[in-house]
mmCIF file of C-alpha atoms in Angstrom:
data_model
loop_
_atom_site.group_PDB
_atom_site.id
_atom_site.type_symbol
_atom_site.label_atom_id
_atom_site.label_comp_id
_atom_site.label_asym_id
_atom_site.label_seq_id
_atom_site.Cartn_x
_atom_site.Cartn_y
_atom_site.Cartn_z
ATOM 1 C CA MET A 17 1.275 12.934 -15.234
ATOM 2 C CA LEU A 18 -1.216 10.873 -13.310
ATOM 3 C CA MET A 19 -1.789 7.171 -13.668
ATOM 4 C CA GLU A 20 1.546 5.529 -14.427
ATOM 5 C CA ALA A 21 3.040 5.197 -10.929
ATOM 6 C CA LYS A 22 2.473 2.059 -8.883
ATOM 7 C CA CYS A 23 2.312 1.587 -5.096
ATOM 8 C CA PRO A 24 5.809 0.996 -3.656
ATOM 9 C CA SER A 25 6.593 -2.703 -3.364
ATOM 10 C CA SER A 26 7.569 -2.272 0.278
ATOM 11 C CA MET A 27 3.980 -1.548 1.253
ATOM 12 C CA SER A 28 1.950 -4.321 2.791
ATOM 13 C CA SER A 29 -0.817 -5.992 0.809
ATOM 14 C CA SER A 30 -3.321 -4.826 3.407
ATOM 15 C CA LEU A 31 -2.385 -1.199 2.813
ATOM 16 C CA SER A 32 -2.606 -1.717 -0.937
ATOM 17 C CA LEU A 33 -6.066 -3.235 -0.482
ATOM 18 C CA SER A 34 -7.055 -0.304 1.706
ATOM 19 C CA ARG A 35 -6.022 2.091 -1.025
ATOM 20 C CA THR A 36 -8.097 0.157 -3.543
ATOM 21 C CA VAL A 37 -11.153 0.304 -1.280
ATOM 22 C CA LEU A 38 -10.586 3.995 -0.627
ATOM 23 C CA LEU A 39 -10.294 4.652 -4.339
ATOM 24 C CA VAL A 40 -13.645 2.994 -5.002
ATOM 25 C CA LEU A 41 -15.276 4.924 -2.171
ATOM 26 C CA PHE A 42 -13.748 8.161 -3.410
ATOM 27 C CA LEU A 43 -14.930 7.639 -6.967
ATOM 28 C CA LEU A 44 -18.471 6.553 -6.137
ATOM 29 C CA PRO A 45 -19.864 10.105 -5.783
ATOM 30 C CA ALA A 46 -18.248 11.088 -9.091
ATOM 31 C CA THR A 47 -19.522 8.016 -10.883
ATOM 32 C CA MET A 48 -23.036 8.477 -9.507
ATOM 33 C CA GLN A 49 -22.920 11.897 -11.123
ATOM 34 C CA ALA A 50 -21.355 10.610 -14.349
ATOM 35 C CA ALA A 51 -24.626 10.633 -16.272
ATOM 36 C CA ALA A 52 -25.285 14.213 -15.268
ATOM 37 C CA ALA A 53 -21.750 15.192 -16.182
ATOM 38 C CA ALA A 54 -22.095 13.517 -19.562
ATOM 39 C CA ALA A 55 -25.358 15.306 -20.153
ATOM 40 C CA GLY A 56 -23.625 18.595 -19.479
ATOM 41 C CA HIS A 57 -21.221 17.833 -22.329
ATOM 42 C CA GLU A 58 -23.702 16.226 -24.726
ATOM 43 C CA GLU A 59 -23.132 18.851 -27.416
ATOM 44 C CA MET A 60 -19.457 18.019 -27.830
ATOM 45 C CA LYS A 61 -18.335 16.430 -31.077
ATOM 46 C CA SER A 62 -16.826 12.951 -30.756
ATOM 47 C CA ILE A 63 -13.972 11.635 -32.876
ATOM 48 C CA TYR A 64 -12.900 8.002 -32.572
ATOM 49 C CA ALA A 65 -9.236 8.735 -33.178
ATOM 50 C CA GLY A 66 -7.717 5.839 -31.236
ATOM 51 C CA PRO A 67 -7.866 3.161 -33.982
ATOM 52 C CA LYS A 68 -6.231 5.565 -36.452
ATOM 53 C CA VAL A 69 -3.265 6.532 -34.279
ATOM 54 C CA LEU A 70 0.140 5.641 -35.716
ATOM 55 C CA PRO A 71 2.585 4.470 -33.012
ATOM 56 C CA VAL A 72 6.041 6.059 -33.279
ATOM 57 C CA ARG A 73 7.888 3.501 -31.163
ATOM 58 C CA LEU A 74 10.605 4.619 -28.775
ATOM 59 C CA GLY A 75 12.724 1.486 -28.851
ATOM 60 C CA ARG A 76 13.812 -0.428 -25.770
ATOM 61 C CA PRO A 77 14.170 0.340 -22.934
ATOM 62 C CA ALA A 78 12.436 3.720 -23.297
ATOM 63 C CA PHE A 79 8.872 3.847 -21.985
ATOM 64 C CA GLY A 80 6.189 6.304 -20.964
ATOM 65 C CA PRO A 81 6.529 9.469 -23.102
ATOM 66 C CA GLU A 82 4.699 11.863 -20.784
ATOM 67 C CA SER A 83 5.032 15.232 -22.532
ATOM 68 C CA LEU A 84 5.976 16.425 -26.017
ATOM 69 C CA ALA A 85 7.778 19.521 -27.294
ATOM 70 C CA PHE A 86 9.052 20.899 -30.607
ATOM 71 C CA ASP A 87 12.058 23.208 -30.935
ATOM 72 C CA HIS A 88 12.142 26.648 -32.603
ATOM 73 C CA ARG A 89 12.976 25.089 -35.967
ATOM 74 C CA GLY A 90 10.093 22.635 -35.813
ATOM 75 C CA GLY A 91 12.354 19.721 -34.919
ATOM 76 C CA GLY A 92 11.059 16.922 -32.765
ATOM 77 C CA PRO A 93 9.063 15.825 -31.035
ATOM 78 C CA TYR A 94 11.128 15.648 -27.860
ATOM 79 C CA THR A 95 9.849 13.592 -24.944
ATOM 80 C CA GLY A 96 10.841 12.546 -21.420
ATOM 81 C CA VAL A 97 10.802 8.856 -20.560
ATOM 82 C CA SER A 98 10.821 6.610 -17.517
ATOM 83 C CA ASN A 99 14.606 6.193 -17.198
ATOM 84 C CA GLY A 100 15.007 9.901 -16.555
ATOM 85 C CA ARG A 101 16.205 10.935 -20.009
ATOM 86 C CA VAL A 102 14.806 13.198 -22.709
ATOM 87 C CA LEU A 103 14.718 11.818 -26.249
ATOM 88 C CA ARG A 104 14.535 13.565 -29.620
ATOM 89 C CA TRP A 105 12.933 12.214 -32.778
ATOM 90 C CA ARG A 106 15.050 12.682 -35.905
ATOM 91 C CA ALA A 107 12.960 12.482 -39.063
ATOM 92 C CA ASP A 108 15.894 11.484 -41.243
ATOM 93 C CA ARG A 109 14.512 9.838 -44.361
ATOM 94 C CA ARG A 110 17.387 7.376 -44.510
ATOM 95 C CA ARG A 111 17.568 6.574 -40.810
ATOM 96 C CA PRO A 112 14.724 8.026 -38.712
ATOM 97 C CA GLY A 113 14.645 7.291 -35.005
ATOM 98 C CA TRP A 114 15.049 8.450 -31.422
ATOM 99 C CA THR A 115 18.302 9.723 -29.937
ATOM 100 C CA GLU A 116 19.179 10.958 -26.467
ATOM 101 C CA PHE A 117 18.893 14.728 -26.132
ATOM 102 C CA ALA A 118 19.251 15.390 -22.398
ATOM 103 C CA ARG A 119 20.177 13.627 -19.187
ATOM 104 C CA ASN A 120 20.444 14.712 -15.552
ATOM 105 C CA TYR A 121 23.270 14.597 -13.015
ATOM 106 C CA LYS A 122 22.068 11.263 -11.618
ATOM 107 C CA HIS A 123 23.080 9.573 -14.869
ATOM 108 C CA ALA A 124 26.671 10.590 -14.146
ATOM 109 C CA THR A 125 26.743 10.012 -10.384
ATOM 110 C CA VAL A 126 24.631 6.880 -9.838
ATOM 111 C CA ALA A 127 25.953 3.776 -11.570
ATOM 112 C CA GLU A 128 22.545 2.142 -11.929
ATOM 113 C CA CYS A 129 21.218 5.266 -13.662
ATOM 114 C CA ALA A 130 24.074 5.459 -16.160
ATOM 115 C CA ALA A 131 23.171 2.264 -17.993
ATOM 116 C CA LYS A 132 20.725 2.850 -20.835
ATOM 117 C CA LYS A 133 18.498 -0.051 -19.922
ATOM 118 C CA LYS A 134 15.248 -0.705 -18.115
ATOM 119 C CA LEU A 135 15.493 0.579 -14.563
ATOM 120 C CA VAL A 136 15.120 -1.750 -11.632
ATOM 121 C CA LEU A 137 15.401 1.157 -9.193
ATOM 122 C CA PRO A 138 12.566 3.410 -8.037
ATOM 123 C CA GLU A 139 12.207 6.245 -10.533
ATOM 124 C CA SER A 140 12.947 8.751 -7.778
ATOM 125 C CA VAL A 141 16.595 7.633 -7.833
ATOM 126 C CA CYS A 142 17.262 8.584 -11.467
ATOM 127 C CA GLY A 143 14.621 11.276 -11.920
ATOM 128 C CA ARG A 144 11.471 11.372 -14.008
ATOM 129 C CA PRO A 145 10.969 14.168 -16.597
ATOM 130 C CA LEU A 146 7.317 15.107 -16.948
ATOM 131 C CA GLY A 147 6.485 18.444 -18.601
ATOM 132 C CA LEU A 148 8.787 19.845 -21.318
ATOM 133 C CA GLN A 149 8.866 23.180 -23.137
ATOM 134 C CA PHE A 150 11.288 25.314 -25.153
ATOM 135 C CA ASN A 151 12.089 28.980 -24.967
ATOM 136 C CA ARG A 152 11.956 29.552 -28.714
ATOM 137 C CA ARG A 153 14.211 32.618 -28.587
ATOM 138 C CA THR A 154 17.096 31.125 -26.605
ATOM 139 C CA GLY A 155 16.581 27.499 -27.622
ATOM 140 C CA ASP A 156 16.709 26.401 -23.986
ATOM 141 C CA MET A 157 14.493 23.499 -22.954
ATOM 142 C CA TYR A 158 12.870 23.535 -19.509
ATOM 143 C CA ILE A 159 12.176 20.187 -17.897
ATOM 144 C CA ALA A 160 9.791 19.576 -15.010
ATOM 145 C CA ASP A 161 11.374 16.610 -13.249
ATOM 146 C CA ALA A 162 9.017 15.143 -10.673
ATOM 147 C CA TYR A 163 11.830 14.486 -8.184
ATOM 148 C CA LEU A 164 14.808 16.667 -9.120
ATOM 149 C CA GLY A 165 13.025 19.995 -9.671
ATOM 150 C CA LEU A 166 12.899 22.477 -12.524
ATOM 151 C CA MET A 167 15.761 21.886 -14.956
ATOM 152 C CA ARG A 168 17.194 23.550 -18.047
ATOM 153 C CA VAL A 169 19.325 22.319 -20.944
ATOM 154 C CA GLY A 170 20.707 24.361 -23.844
ATOM 155 C CA ARG A 171 19.644 23.999 -27.461
ATOM 156 C CA GLY A 172 22.420 21.494 -28.090
ATOM 157 C CA GLY A 173 21.207 19.168 -25.340
ATOM 158 C CA GLY A 174 23.480 17.243 -22.976
ATOM 159 C CA LEU A 175 23.573 17.563 -19.201
ATOM 160 C CA ALA A 176 20.552 19.441 -17.824
ATOM 161 C CA GLU A 177 21.143 21.775 -14.876
ATOM 162 C CA VAL A 178 18.799 22.160 -11.931
ATOM 163 C CA VAL A 179 17.645 25.783 -11.764
ATOM 164 C CA ALA A 180 15.087 25.637 -8.947
ATOM 165 C CA THR A 181 14.222 23.253 -6.116
ATOM 166 C CA GLU A 182 12.060 25.307 -3.753
ATOM 167 C CA ALA A 183 9.753 28.303 -3.434
ATOM 168 C CA ALA A 184 9.021 30.453 -0.389
ATOM 169 C CA GLY A 185 11.204 28.150 1.685
ATOM 170 C CA VAL A 186 9.186 25.034 0.807
ATOM 171 C CA PRO A 187 10.991 22.384 -1.274
ATOM 172 C CA PHE A 188 9.379 21.091 -4.434
ATOM 173 C CA ASN A 189 7.873 17.678 -3.938
ATOM 174 C CA PHE A 190 6.107 16.761 -7.188
ATOM 175 C CA VAL A 191 7.084 19.025 -10.098
ATOM 176 C CA ASN A 192 4.763 18.302 -12.985
ATOM 177 C CA GLY A 193 3.656 20.631 -15.807
ATOM 178 C CA VAL A 194 5.639 23.468 -17.425
ATOM 179 C CA ASP A 195 5.265 26.151 -20.090
ATOM 180 C CA VAL A 196 7.295 29.174 -21.185
ATOM 181 C CA HIS A 197 5.971 32.683 -21.782
ATOM 182 C CA GLN A 198 7.585 33.375 -25.132
ATOM 183 C CA GLU A 199 7.401 37.187 -24.713
ATOM 184 C CA THR A 200 8.927 37.489 -21.262
ATOM 185 C CA GLY A 201 10.915 34.253 -21.038
ATOM 186 C CA ASP A 202 9.337 33.484 -17.657
ATOM 187 C CA VAL A 203 8.707 29.821 -16.915
ATOM 188 C CA TYR A 204 5.432 28.692 -15.344
ATOM 189 C CA PHE A 205 5.156 25.297 -13.698
ATOM 190 C CA THR A 206 3.282 23.260 -11.107
ATOM 191 C CA ASP A 207 4.224 21.475 -7.904
ATOM 192 C CA SER A 208 1.325 19.031 -7.590
ATOM 193 C CA SER A 209 1.656 18.432 -3.859
ATOM 194 C CA THR A 210 3.953 19.518 -1.056
ATOM 195 C CA THR A 211 2.866 16.432 0.910
ATOM 196 C CA TYR A 212 3.076 13.499 -1.511
ATOM 197 C CA GLN A 213 5.527 12.632 -4.260
ATOM 198 C CA ARG A 214 4.649 11.250 -7.669
ATOM 199 C CA SER A 215 5.129 7.676 -6.458
ATOM 200 C CA ASP A 216 2.207 8.293 -4.077
ATOM 201 C CA TYR A 217 0.108 10.244 -6.555
ATOM 202 C CA MET A 218 -3.055 8.365 -5.596
ATOM 203 C CA LEU A 219 -2.855 9.684 -2.054
ATOM 204 C CA VAL A 220 -3.008 13.219 -3.402
ATOM 205 C CA VAL A 221 -6.518 12.401 -4.601
ATOM 206 C CA LEU A 222 -7.664 10.051 -1.843
ATOM 207 C CA SER A 223 -6.602 12.303 1.020
ATOM 208 C CA GLY A 224 -8.191 15.413 -0.436
ATOM 209 C CA ASP A 225 -4.750 17.020 -0.460
ATOM 210 C CA ALA A 226 -4.825 20.639 -1.612
ATOM 211 C CA THR A 227 -1.228 21.708 -1.116
ATOM 212 C CA GLY A 228 -0.390 22.052 -4.818
ATOM 213 C CA ARG A 229 1.148 25.255 -6.149
ATOM 214 C CA LEU A 230 1.354 27.258 -9.370
ATOM 215 C CA LEU A 231 4.814 28.800 -9.713
ATOM 216 C CA ARG A 232 6.862 31.218 -11.814
ATOM 217 C CA TYR A 233 10.609 31.014 -12.437
ATOM 218 C CA GLU A 234 12.376 34.124 -13.748
ATOM 219 C CA PRO A 235 15.540 33.133 -15.638
ATOM 220 C CA ARG A 236 16.985 36.657 -15.415
ATOM 221 C CA THR A 237 17.079 36.641 -11.613
ATOM 222 C CA GLY A 238 16.630 32.995 -10.649
ATOM 223 C CA ASN A 239 13.667 33.977 -8.457
ATOM 224 C CA VAL A 240 10.757 31.589 -7.942
ATOM 225 C CA THR A 241 7.361 33.028 -7.003
ATOM 226 C CA VAL A 242 4.275 31.216 -5.733
ATOM 227 C CA LEU A 243 1.383 32.526 -7.829
ATOM 228 C CA LYS A 244 -1.313 30.332 -6.327
ATOM 229 C CA SER A 245 -1.321 27.792 -3.491
ATOM 230 C CA GLY A 246 -3.993 25.515 -2.051
ATOM 231 C CA LEU A 247 -4.634 23.732 -5.344
ATOM 232 C CA ALA A 248 -5.995 20.168 -5.606
ATOM 233 C CA PHE A 249 -3.421 18.345 -7.757
ATOM 234 C CA PRO A 250 -2.420 21.077 -10.238
ATOM 235 C CA ASN A 251 -1.044 19.302 -13.276
ATOM 236 C CA GLY A 252 -0.517 20.703 -16.773
ATOM 237 C CA VAL A 253 -0.122 24.436 -17.413
ATOM 238 C CA ALA A 254 -0.297 26.491 -20.624
ATOM 239 C CA VAL A 255 0.333 30.158 -21.405
ATOM 240 C CA SER A 256 -2.522 31.692 -23.411
ATOM 241 C CA GLY A 257 -1.878 32.767 -26.979
ATOM 242 C CA ASP A 258 -2.074 36.461 -26.060
ATOM 243 C CA GLY A 259 0.066 35.985 -22.948
ATOM 244 C CA THR A 260 -2.544 37.452 -20.596
ATOM 245 C CA HIS A 261 -3.265 34.346 -18.538
ATOM 246 C CA LEU A 262 -2.392 30.767 -17.714
ATOM 247 C CA VAL A 263 -4.623 27.721 -18.086
ATOM 248 C CA VAL A 264 -4.037 25.119 -15.366
ATOM 249 C CA ALA A 265 -5.420 21.579 -15.150
ATOM 250 C CA GLU A 266 -6.616 20.837 -11.606
ATOM 251 C CA THR A 267 -6.798 17.059 -11.694
ATOM 252 C CA ALA A 268 -8.635 16.233 -8.475
ATOM 253 C CA SER A 269 -11.374 18.754 -9.256
ATOM 254 C CA CYS A 270 -11.873 17.719 -12.909
ATOM 255 C CA ARG A 271 -11.588 21.276 -14.161
ATOM 256 C CA LEU A 272 -9.465 23.906 -15.866
ATOM 257 C CA LEU A 273 -8.486 27.066 -14.035
ATOM 258 C CA ARG A 274 -7.500 30.418 -15.502
ATOM 259 C CA HIS A 275 -4.893 32.487 -13.661
ATOM 260 C CA TRP A 276 -4.618 36.066 -14.897
ATOM 261 C CA LEU A 277 -1.140 37.503 -15.486
ATOM 262 C CA ARG A 278 -2.156 40.897 -16.889
ATOM 263 C CA GLY A 279 -5.162 43.189 -17.004
ATOM 264 C CA PRO A 280 -7.644 44.289 -14.333
ATOM 265 C CA ASP A 281 -7.864 40.764 -12.889
ATOM 266 C CA ALA A 282 -4.093 40.179 -12.673
ATOM 267 C CA GLY A 283 -3.327 37.719 -9.883
ATOM 268 C CA ALA A 284 -6.865 36.310 -9.763
ATOM 269 C CA THR A 285 -7.718 32.664 -10.392
ATOM 270 C CA GLU A 286 -11.088 31.475 -11.711
ATOM 271 C CA VAL A 287 -12.716 28.349 -13.115
ATOM 272 C CA LEU A 288 -12.416 28.226 -16.903
ATOM 273 C CA ALA A 289 -14.173 24.918 -17.636
ATOM 274 C CA GLU A 290 -15.612 21.835 -15.968
ATOM 275 C CA LEU A 291 -14.359 18.626 -17.581
ATOM 276 C CA PRO A 292 -15.827 15.134 -18.141
ATOM 277 C CA GLY A 293 -12.779 13.496 -16.580
ATOM 278 C CA TYR A 294 -9.506 13.879 -14.677
ATOM 279 C CA PRO A 295 -7.175 16.177 -16.649
ATOM 280 C CA ASP A 296 -3.459 15.714 -17.132
ATOM 281 C CA ASN A 297 -1.509 18.066 -19.416
ATOM 282 C CA VAL A 298 -2.975 21.002 -21.317
ATOM 283 C CA ARG A 299 -1.651 22.562 -24.524
ATOM 284 C CA PRO A 300 -2.989 25.296 -26.874
ATOM 285 C CA ASP A 301 -4.459 24.133 -30.149
ATOM 286 C CA ASP A 302 -2.787 25.260 -33.364
ATOM 287 C CA GLY A 303 -3.690 28.948 -33.267
ATOM 288 C CA ARG A 304 -7.483 28.639 -32.990
ATOM 289 C CA GLY A 305 -7.826 29.896 -29.433
ATOM 290 C CA GLY A 306 -8.675 26.591 -27.750
ATOM 291 C CA TYR A 307 -6.831 24.036 -25.641
ATOM 292 C CA TRP A 308 -6.252 20.317 -25.881
ATOM 293 C CA VAL A 309 -6.645 18.642 -22.502
ATOM 294 C CA ALA A 310 -5.572 15.038 -21.963
ATOM 295 C CA LEU A 311 -7.918 13.117 -19.657
ATOM 296 C CA ASN A 312 -6.348 10.345 -17.678
ATOM 297 C CA ARG A 313 -9.747 8.785 -17.023
ATOM 298 C CA ASP A 314 -13.254 9.947 -17.691
ATOM 299 C CA LYS A 315 -15.731 10.211 -14.842
ATOM 300 C CA ALA A 316 -17.551 7.016 -15.823
ATOM 301 C CA TRP A 317 -14.388 4.890 -15.604
ATOM 302 C CA ALA A 318 -14.962 3.385 -12.129
ATOM 303 C CA VAL A 319 -18.423 2.131 -13.149
ATOM 304 C CA ASN A 320 -17.979 1.239 -16.821
ATOM 305 C CA GLY A 321 -14.251 0.573 -17.000
ATOM 306 C CA THR A 322 -12.490 1.523 -20.222
ATOM 307 C CA THR A 323 -14.733 1.282 -23.279
ATOM 308 C CA PRO A 324 -14.403 2.470 -26.883
ATOM 309 C CA ALA A 325 -16.570 5.417 -25.857
ATOM 310 C CA SER A 326 -14.215 6.489 -23.046
ATOM 311 C CA VAL A 327 -13.015 10.068 -23.446
ATOM 312 C CA ALA A 328 -9.212 10.255 -23.707
ATOM 313 C CA ALA A 329 -8.852 13.963 -24.457
ATOM 314 C CA VAL A 330 -10.972 17.028 -25.130
ATOM 315 C CA ARG A 331 -10.633 20.358 -26.875
ATOM 316 C CA VAL A 332 -11.922 23.260 -24.790
ATOM 317 C CA VAL A 333 -12.866 26.585 -26.367
ATOM 318 C CA ALA A 334 -14.136 29.886 -25.017
ATOM 319 C CA ALA A 335 -15.921 32.377 -27.251
ATOM 320 C CA ALA A 336 -14.516 35.898 -27.415
ATOM 321 C CA GLY A 337 -15.481 37.756 -24.267
ATOM 322 C CA ASP A 338 -16.664 34.647 -22.402
ATOM 323 C CA ARG A 339 -15.189 33.981 -18.976
ATOM 324 C CA THR A 340 -15.895 30.254 -19.167
ATOM 325 C CA GLY A 341 -15.094 27.626 -21.770
ATOM 326 C CA GLU A 342 -16.936 24.623 -23.159
ATOM 327 C CA VAL A 343 -15.842 21.180 -24.298
ATOM 328 C CA ALA A 344 -16.156 21.251 -28.093
ATOM 329 C CA VAL A 345 -14.477 18.000 -29.187
ATOM 330 C CA ALA A 346 -13.910 14.657 -27.456
ATOM 331 C CA LEU A 347 -11.341 12.129 -28.635
ATOM 332 C CA ARG A 348 -12.300 8.505 -27.994
ATOM 333 C CA GLY A 349 -11.357 4.944 -28.879
ATOM 334 C CA PHE A 350 -7.953 4.661 -27.195
ATOM 335 C CA GLY A 351 -8.627 1.435 -25.320
ATOM 336 C CA ALA A 352 -6.943 0.852 -21.976
ATOM 337 C CA ALA A 353 -3.975 3.166 -22.616
ATOM 338 C CA THR A 354 -4.399 6.627 -21.124
ATOM 339 C CA VAL A 355 -3.321 9.858 -22.777
ATOM 340 C CA SER A 356 -1.125 12.289 -20.850
ATOM 341 C CA GLU A 357 -0.709 15.050 -23.446
ATOM 342 C CA VAL A 358 -2.044 16.162 -26.839
ATOM 343 C CA VAL A 359 -0.064 18.523 -29.079
ATOM 344 C CA GLU A 360 -1.593 19.840 -32.307
ATOM 345 C CA ARG A 361 0.868 20.632 -35.064
ATOM 346 C CA ASN A 362 0.476 21.133 -38.819
ATOM 347 C CA GLY A 363 -2.705 19.122 -39.227
ATOM 348 C CA SER A 364 -1.696 16.335 -36.861
ATOM 349 C CA LEU A 365 -2.226 15.451 -33.219
ATOM 350 C CA TRP A 366 0.688 13.991 -31.265
ATOM 351 C CA PHE A 367 -0.109 11.959 -28.155
ATOM 352 C CA GLY A 368 2.004 11.283 -25.096
ATOM 353 C CA SER A 369 1.188 8.508 -22.632
ATOM 354 C CA VAL A 370 2.905 7.270 -19.495
ATOM 355 C CA GLU A 371 1.542 3.795 -20.259
ATOM 356 C CA THR A 372 2.933 3.118 -23.727
ATOM 357 C CA PRO A 373 6.327 2.477 -25.392
ATOM 358 C CA TYR A 374 5.493 4.889 -28.210
ATOM 359 C CA VAL A 375 4.356 8.386 -29.097
ATOM 360 C CA GLY A 376 1.051 8.456 -30.981
ATOM 361 C CA LEU A 377 0.413 10.357 -34.221
ATOM 362 C CA PHE A 378 -3.043 11.081 -35.659
ATOM 363 C CA LYS A 379 -3.490 12.989 -38.917
ATOM 364 C CA PHE A 380 -6.868 14.662 -39.220
ATOM 365 C CA THR A 381 -8.812 16.447 -41.938
ATOM 366 C CA SER A 382 -11.077 18.477 -39.655
ATOM 367 C CA LEU A 383 -11.795 18.840 -35.955
#
């Protein structure tokens, strides 16, 4: 997640203006280097997918499908939306549509959260599911709720339970991305900042905050371990296909990190790839050894605004034996709407976005 949240209405207009000015000042160095950054990625293939995306509408009042997941039987997609619930797509030929799959305890304890309508409360009151992923063996879904913590719901859905709210004595403040190691069952997730919550996401960038953490939850024991601290807005996380490492999107640094789980470098973190924009979620491609990385904005955004050429997502690949990856494909043509996640499945790309009332679907012939 990155660009959906707005400044709290209680803030003064002068503070809001100050943030705007600070944002421009912060982005100027990046935009001055935009041409150089683009040159560094000039070999990447561009696909103008945006105009060909089919919107799978959520239906009112659901909005902002941040992350997408498919269950062990291929059902879905499932997605978390702005009223704190998780929805499931049922591809019934006679009556396809979205149904509620999971809710949190706030929907039972806070009257304003119980109603299935557009929220007028701050999202922190009812929760906001961001990253989603299944344990394919158990059928459990893990939910990274920005405000409520790491949650789990069984394969039948219903009321999700909170399984973790702190690590090393420090409470979670901005839980964001999540993935499950399908061999071990361990859950890897990010806490984007221990200083600022999601509602103040912009301050994470503007202040130079580097209090984000990469974490592991062990379902067998309930233990939570800090794998890496001092990160600048860690966002999406993905377990590699061979299970040896994690790939983490570090938003404020416009790069992907690799954190080794096994092998001679176990415990070490290194830069995997520099990116042409600010990354959100990251997901493996469909068995080809690369990763789809959603870009909330490209580096040229502050100067050029959003154009048809703006990069909305990239596919990053690393050749066998290489320690660093390269951007191989860029997806463009999405207009003003940002992309928060890309999931490749059976010859199609599914898109999540915190700024739309639909999930996007793009069927491709080659990438």
